[in-house]
mmCIF file of C-alpha atoms in Angstrom:
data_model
loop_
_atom_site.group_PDB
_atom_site.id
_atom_site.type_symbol
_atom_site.label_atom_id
_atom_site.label_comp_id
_atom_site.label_asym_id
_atom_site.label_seq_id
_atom_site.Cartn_x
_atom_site.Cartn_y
_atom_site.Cartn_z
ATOM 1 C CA UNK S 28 31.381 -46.237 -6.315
ATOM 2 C CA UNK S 29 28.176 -44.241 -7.284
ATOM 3 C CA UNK S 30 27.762 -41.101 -5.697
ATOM 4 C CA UNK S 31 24.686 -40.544 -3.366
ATOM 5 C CA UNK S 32 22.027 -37.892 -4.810
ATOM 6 C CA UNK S 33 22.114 -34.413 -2.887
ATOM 7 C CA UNK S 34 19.248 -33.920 -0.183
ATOM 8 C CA UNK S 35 18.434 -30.678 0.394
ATOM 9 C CA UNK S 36 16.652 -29.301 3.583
ATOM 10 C CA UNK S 37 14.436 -26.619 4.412
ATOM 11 C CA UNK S 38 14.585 -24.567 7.352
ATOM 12 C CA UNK S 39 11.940 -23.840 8.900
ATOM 13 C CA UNK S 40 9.895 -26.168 6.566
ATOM 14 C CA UNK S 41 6.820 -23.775 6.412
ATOM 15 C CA UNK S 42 6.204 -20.152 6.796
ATOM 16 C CA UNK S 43 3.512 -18.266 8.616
ATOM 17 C CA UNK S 44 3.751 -14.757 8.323
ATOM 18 C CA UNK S 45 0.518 -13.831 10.342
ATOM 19 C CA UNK S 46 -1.118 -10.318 9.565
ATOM 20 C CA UNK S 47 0.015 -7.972 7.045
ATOM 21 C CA UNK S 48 -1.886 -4.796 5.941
ATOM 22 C CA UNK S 49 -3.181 -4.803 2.309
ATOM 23 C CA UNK S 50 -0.226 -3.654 -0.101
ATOM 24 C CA UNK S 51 2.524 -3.568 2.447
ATOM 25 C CA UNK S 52 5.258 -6.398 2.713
ATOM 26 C CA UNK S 53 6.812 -8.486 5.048
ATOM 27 C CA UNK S 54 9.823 -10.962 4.591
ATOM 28 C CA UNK S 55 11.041 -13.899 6.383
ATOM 29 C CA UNK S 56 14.144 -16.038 5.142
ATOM 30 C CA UNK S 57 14.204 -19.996 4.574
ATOM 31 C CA UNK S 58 17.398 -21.903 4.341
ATOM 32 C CA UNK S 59 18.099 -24.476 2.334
ATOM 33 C CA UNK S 60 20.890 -27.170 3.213
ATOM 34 C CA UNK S 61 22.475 -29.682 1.195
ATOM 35 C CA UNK S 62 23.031 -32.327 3.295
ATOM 36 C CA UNK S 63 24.707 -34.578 1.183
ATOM 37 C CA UNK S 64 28.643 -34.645 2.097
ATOM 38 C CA UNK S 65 30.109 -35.348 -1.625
ATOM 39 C CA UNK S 66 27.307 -34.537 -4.133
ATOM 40 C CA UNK S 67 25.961 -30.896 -4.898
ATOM 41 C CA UNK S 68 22.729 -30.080 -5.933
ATOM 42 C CA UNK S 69 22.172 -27.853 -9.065
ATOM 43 C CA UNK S 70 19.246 -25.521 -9.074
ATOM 44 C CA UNK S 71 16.710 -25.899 -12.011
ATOM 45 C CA UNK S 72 14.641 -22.639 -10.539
ATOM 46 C CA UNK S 73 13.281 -21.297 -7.625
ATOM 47 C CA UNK S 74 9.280 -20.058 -7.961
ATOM 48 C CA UNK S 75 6.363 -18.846 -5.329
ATOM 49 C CA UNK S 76 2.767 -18.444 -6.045
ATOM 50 C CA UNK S 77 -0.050 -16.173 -4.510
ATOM 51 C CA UNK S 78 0.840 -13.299 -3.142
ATOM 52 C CA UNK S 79 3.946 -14.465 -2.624
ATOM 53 C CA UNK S 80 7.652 -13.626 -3.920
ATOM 54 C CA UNK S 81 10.829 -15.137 -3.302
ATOM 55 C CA UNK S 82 14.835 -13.397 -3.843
ATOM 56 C CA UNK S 83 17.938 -14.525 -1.896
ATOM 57 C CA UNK S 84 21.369 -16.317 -1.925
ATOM 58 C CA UNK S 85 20.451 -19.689 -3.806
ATOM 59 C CA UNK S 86 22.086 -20.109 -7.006
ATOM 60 C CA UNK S 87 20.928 -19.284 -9.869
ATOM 61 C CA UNK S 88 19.507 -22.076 -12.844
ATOM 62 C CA UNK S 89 22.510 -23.839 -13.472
ATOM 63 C CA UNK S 90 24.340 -23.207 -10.935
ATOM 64 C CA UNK S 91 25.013 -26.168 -8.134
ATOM 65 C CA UNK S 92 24.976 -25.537 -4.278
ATOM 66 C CA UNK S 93 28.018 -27.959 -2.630
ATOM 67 C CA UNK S 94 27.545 -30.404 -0.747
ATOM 68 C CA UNK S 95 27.068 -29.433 2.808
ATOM 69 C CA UNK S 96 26.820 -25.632 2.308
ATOM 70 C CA UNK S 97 23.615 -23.706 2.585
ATOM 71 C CA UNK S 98 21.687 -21.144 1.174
ATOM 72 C CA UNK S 99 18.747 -18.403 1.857
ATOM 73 C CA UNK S 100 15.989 -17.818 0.286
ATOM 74 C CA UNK S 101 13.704 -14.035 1.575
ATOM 75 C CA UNK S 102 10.347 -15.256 0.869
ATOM 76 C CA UNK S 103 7.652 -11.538 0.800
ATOM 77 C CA UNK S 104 4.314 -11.365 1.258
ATOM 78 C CA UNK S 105 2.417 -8.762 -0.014
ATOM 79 C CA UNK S 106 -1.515 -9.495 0.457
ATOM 80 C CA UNK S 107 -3.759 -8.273 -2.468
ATOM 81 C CA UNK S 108 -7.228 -9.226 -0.623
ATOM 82 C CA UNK S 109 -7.787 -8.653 3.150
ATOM 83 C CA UNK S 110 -7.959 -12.594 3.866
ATOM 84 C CA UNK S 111 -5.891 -15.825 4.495
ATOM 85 C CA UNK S 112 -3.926 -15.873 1.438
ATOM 86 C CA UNK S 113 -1.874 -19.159 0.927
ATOM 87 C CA UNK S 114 1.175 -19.934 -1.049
ATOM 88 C CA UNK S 115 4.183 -21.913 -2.435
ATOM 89 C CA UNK S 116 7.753 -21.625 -2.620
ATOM 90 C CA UNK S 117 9.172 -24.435 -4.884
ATOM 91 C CA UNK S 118 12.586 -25.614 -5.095
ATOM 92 C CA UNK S 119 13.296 -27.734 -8.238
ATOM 93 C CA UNK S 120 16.997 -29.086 -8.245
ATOM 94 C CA UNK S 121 19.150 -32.037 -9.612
ATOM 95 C CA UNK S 122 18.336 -33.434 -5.959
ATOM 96 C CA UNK S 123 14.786 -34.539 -6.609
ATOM 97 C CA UNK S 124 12.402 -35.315 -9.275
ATOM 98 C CA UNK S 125 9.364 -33.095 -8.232
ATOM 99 C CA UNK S 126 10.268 -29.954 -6.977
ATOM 100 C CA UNK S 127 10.686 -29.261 -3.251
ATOM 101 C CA UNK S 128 8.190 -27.295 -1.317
ATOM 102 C CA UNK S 129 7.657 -25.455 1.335
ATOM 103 C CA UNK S 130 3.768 -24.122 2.183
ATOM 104 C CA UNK S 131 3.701 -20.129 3.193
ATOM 105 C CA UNK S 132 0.799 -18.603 4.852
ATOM 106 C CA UNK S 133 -0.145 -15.404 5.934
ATOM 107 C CA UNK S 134 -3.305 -13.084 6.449
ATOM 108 C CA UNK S 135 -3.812 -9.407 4.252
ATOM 109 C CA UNK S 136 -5.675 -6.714 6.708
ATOM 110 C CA UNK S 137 -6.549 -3.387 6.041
ATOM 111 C CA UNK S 138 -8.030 -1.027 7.815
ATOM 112 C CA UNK S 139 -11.632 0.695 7.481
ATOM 113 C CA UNK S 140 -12.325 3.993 9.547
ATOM 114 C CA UNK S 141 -15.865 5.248 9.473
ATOM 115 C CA UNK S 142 -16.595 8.883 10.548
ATOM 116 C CA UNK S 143 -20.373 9.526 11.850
ATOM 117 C CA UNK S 144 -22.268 11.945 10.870
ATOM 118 C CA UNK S 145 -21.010 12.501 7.757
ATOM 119 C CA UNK S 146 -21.719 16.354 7.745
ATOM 120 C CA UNK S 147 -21.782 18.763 10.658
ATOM 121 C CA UNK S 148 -24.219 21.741 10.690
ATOM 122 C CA UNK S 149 -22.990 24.069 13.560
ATOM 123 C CA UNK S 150 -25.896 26.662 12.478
ATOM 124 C CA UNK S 151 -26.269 30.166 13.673
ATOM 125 C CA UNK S 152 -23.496 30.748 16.836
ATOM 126 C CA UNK S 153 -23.114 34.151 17.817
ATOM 127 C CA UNK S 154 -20.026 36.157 17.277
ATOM 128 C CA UNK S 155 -17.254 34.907 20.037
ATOM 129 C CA UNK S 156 -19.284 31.934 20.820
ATOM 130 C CA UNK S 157 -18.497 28.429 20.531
ATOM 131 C CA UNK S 158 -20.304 25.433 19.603
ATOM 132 C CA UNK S 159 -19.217 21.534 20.301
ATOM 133 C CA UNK S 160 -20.289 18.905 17.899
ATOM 134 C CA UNK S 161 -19.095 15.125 18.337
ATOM 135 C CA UNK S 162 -18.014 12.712 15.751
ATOM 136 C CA UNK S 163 -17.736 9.538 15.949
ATOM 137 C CA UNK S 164 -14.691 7.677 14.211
ATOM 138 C CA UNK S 165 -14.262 3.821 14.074
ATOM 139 C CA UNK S 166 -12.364 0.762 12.794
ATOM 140 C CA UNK S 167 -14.252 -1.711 11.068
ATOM 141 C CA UNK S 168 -11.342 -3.728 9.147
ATOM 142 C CA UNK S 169 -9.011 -6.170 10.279
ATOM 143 C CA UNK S 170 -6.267 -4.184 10.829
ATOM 144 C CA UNK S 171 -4.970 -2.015 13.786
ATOM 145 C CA UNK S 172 -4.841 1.995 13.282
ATOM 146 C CA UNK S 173 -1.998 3.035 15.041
ATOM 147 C CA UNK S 174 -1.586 6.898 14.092
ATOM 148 C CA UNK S 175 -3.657 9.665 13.632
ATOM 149 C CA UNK S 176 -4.270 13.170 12.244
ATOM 150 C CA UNK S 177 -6.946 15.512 12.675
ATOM 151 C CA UNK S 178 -7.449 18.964 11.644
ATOM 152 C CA UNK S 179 -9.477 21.447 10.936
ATOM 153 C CA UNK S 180 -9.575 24.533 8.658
ATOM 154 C CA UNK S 181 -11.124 28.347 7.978
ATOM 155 C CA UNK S 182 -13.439 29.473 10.938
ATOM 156 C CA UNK S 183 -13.292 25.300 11.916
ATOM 157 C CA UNK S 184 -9.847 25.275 12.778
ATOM 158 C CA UNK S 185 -10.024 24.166 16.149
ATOM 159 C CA UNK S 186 -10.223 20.597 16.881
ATOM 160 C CA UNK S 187 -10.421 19.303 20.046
ATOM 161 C CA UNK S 188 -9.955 15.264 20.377
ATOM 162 C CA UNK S 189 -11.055 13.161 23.227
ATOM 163 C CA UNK S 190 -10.310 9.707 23.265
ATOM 164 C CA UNK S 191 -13.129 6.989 25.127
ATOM 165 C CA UNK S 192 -12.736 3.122 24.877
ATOM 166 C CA UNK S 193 -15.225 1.392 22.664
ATOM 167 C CA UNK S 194 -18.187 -0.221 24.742
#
């Protein structure tokens, strides 16, 4: 009798990797399953586009996955742009004519503080005095600024922070 052609699976069949800061990466892993009981699948290559790369346990070009075993592909995502940046990962095996794909998405943030004023001018304070000037520092990009240093130097060397919630 003729042997049945290999069908592989993905699992999950899409990835959504939500928001990632500009330059940093995340990974999540995709499995692939040959589901066919006597017939492996060789692997012609594995690829991903956009911002997108792809490493793991799938064999390499020329080399067959059995029938009913499974592999793992780590699909990263490191954004370029601070936007929705979309992707594929593509499969191409002895399984299948086209290449087998699975869509990736994910979003690139990065984070803009802003410091107002610019410039301080304490001006004339007499000897053992003090003076208090406020700054003002704020977000404006898409991504959450979880730590924070501030500092001072020279006669300037003490910095007092104070925290209040945006209005």
């Amino acid at each position: 009798g003729a042997s049945t052609p290999a069908t592989l699976t993905f699992n999950p069949t899409s990835l959504n990797f939500g928001a990632v800061n500009v330059g940093s990466t995340a990974t999540l892993p995709i499995q692939i399953t040959n589901t066919n009981t006597t017939t492996a699948a060789t692997f012609n290559g594995i690829s991903a586009t956009g911002d997108y790369t792809v490493a793991g346990t799938c064999p390499a070009p020329g080399n067959a996955l059995a029938p009913t075993m499974s592999c793992t592909l780590q699909v990263s995502f490191t954004p370029k742009q601070p936007r929705a940046r979309n992707g594929t990962i593509s499969v191409a095996t002895s399984a299948t004519v086209l290449p087998l794909g699975a869509p990736v998405t994910g979003t690139g943030t990065q984070s803009q503080l802003q410091i107002a004023p610019g410039t301080l001018s304490f001006g004339r304070i007499a000897l053992g005095s003090s003076a208090k000037l406020r700054l003002t520092l704020g977000n404006r990009g898409t991504y959450l600024v979880n730590a924070l240093s501030l500092g001072g130097h020279g006669q300037y060397a003490r910095v007092v922070l104070s925290v209040e919630p945006l209005e």
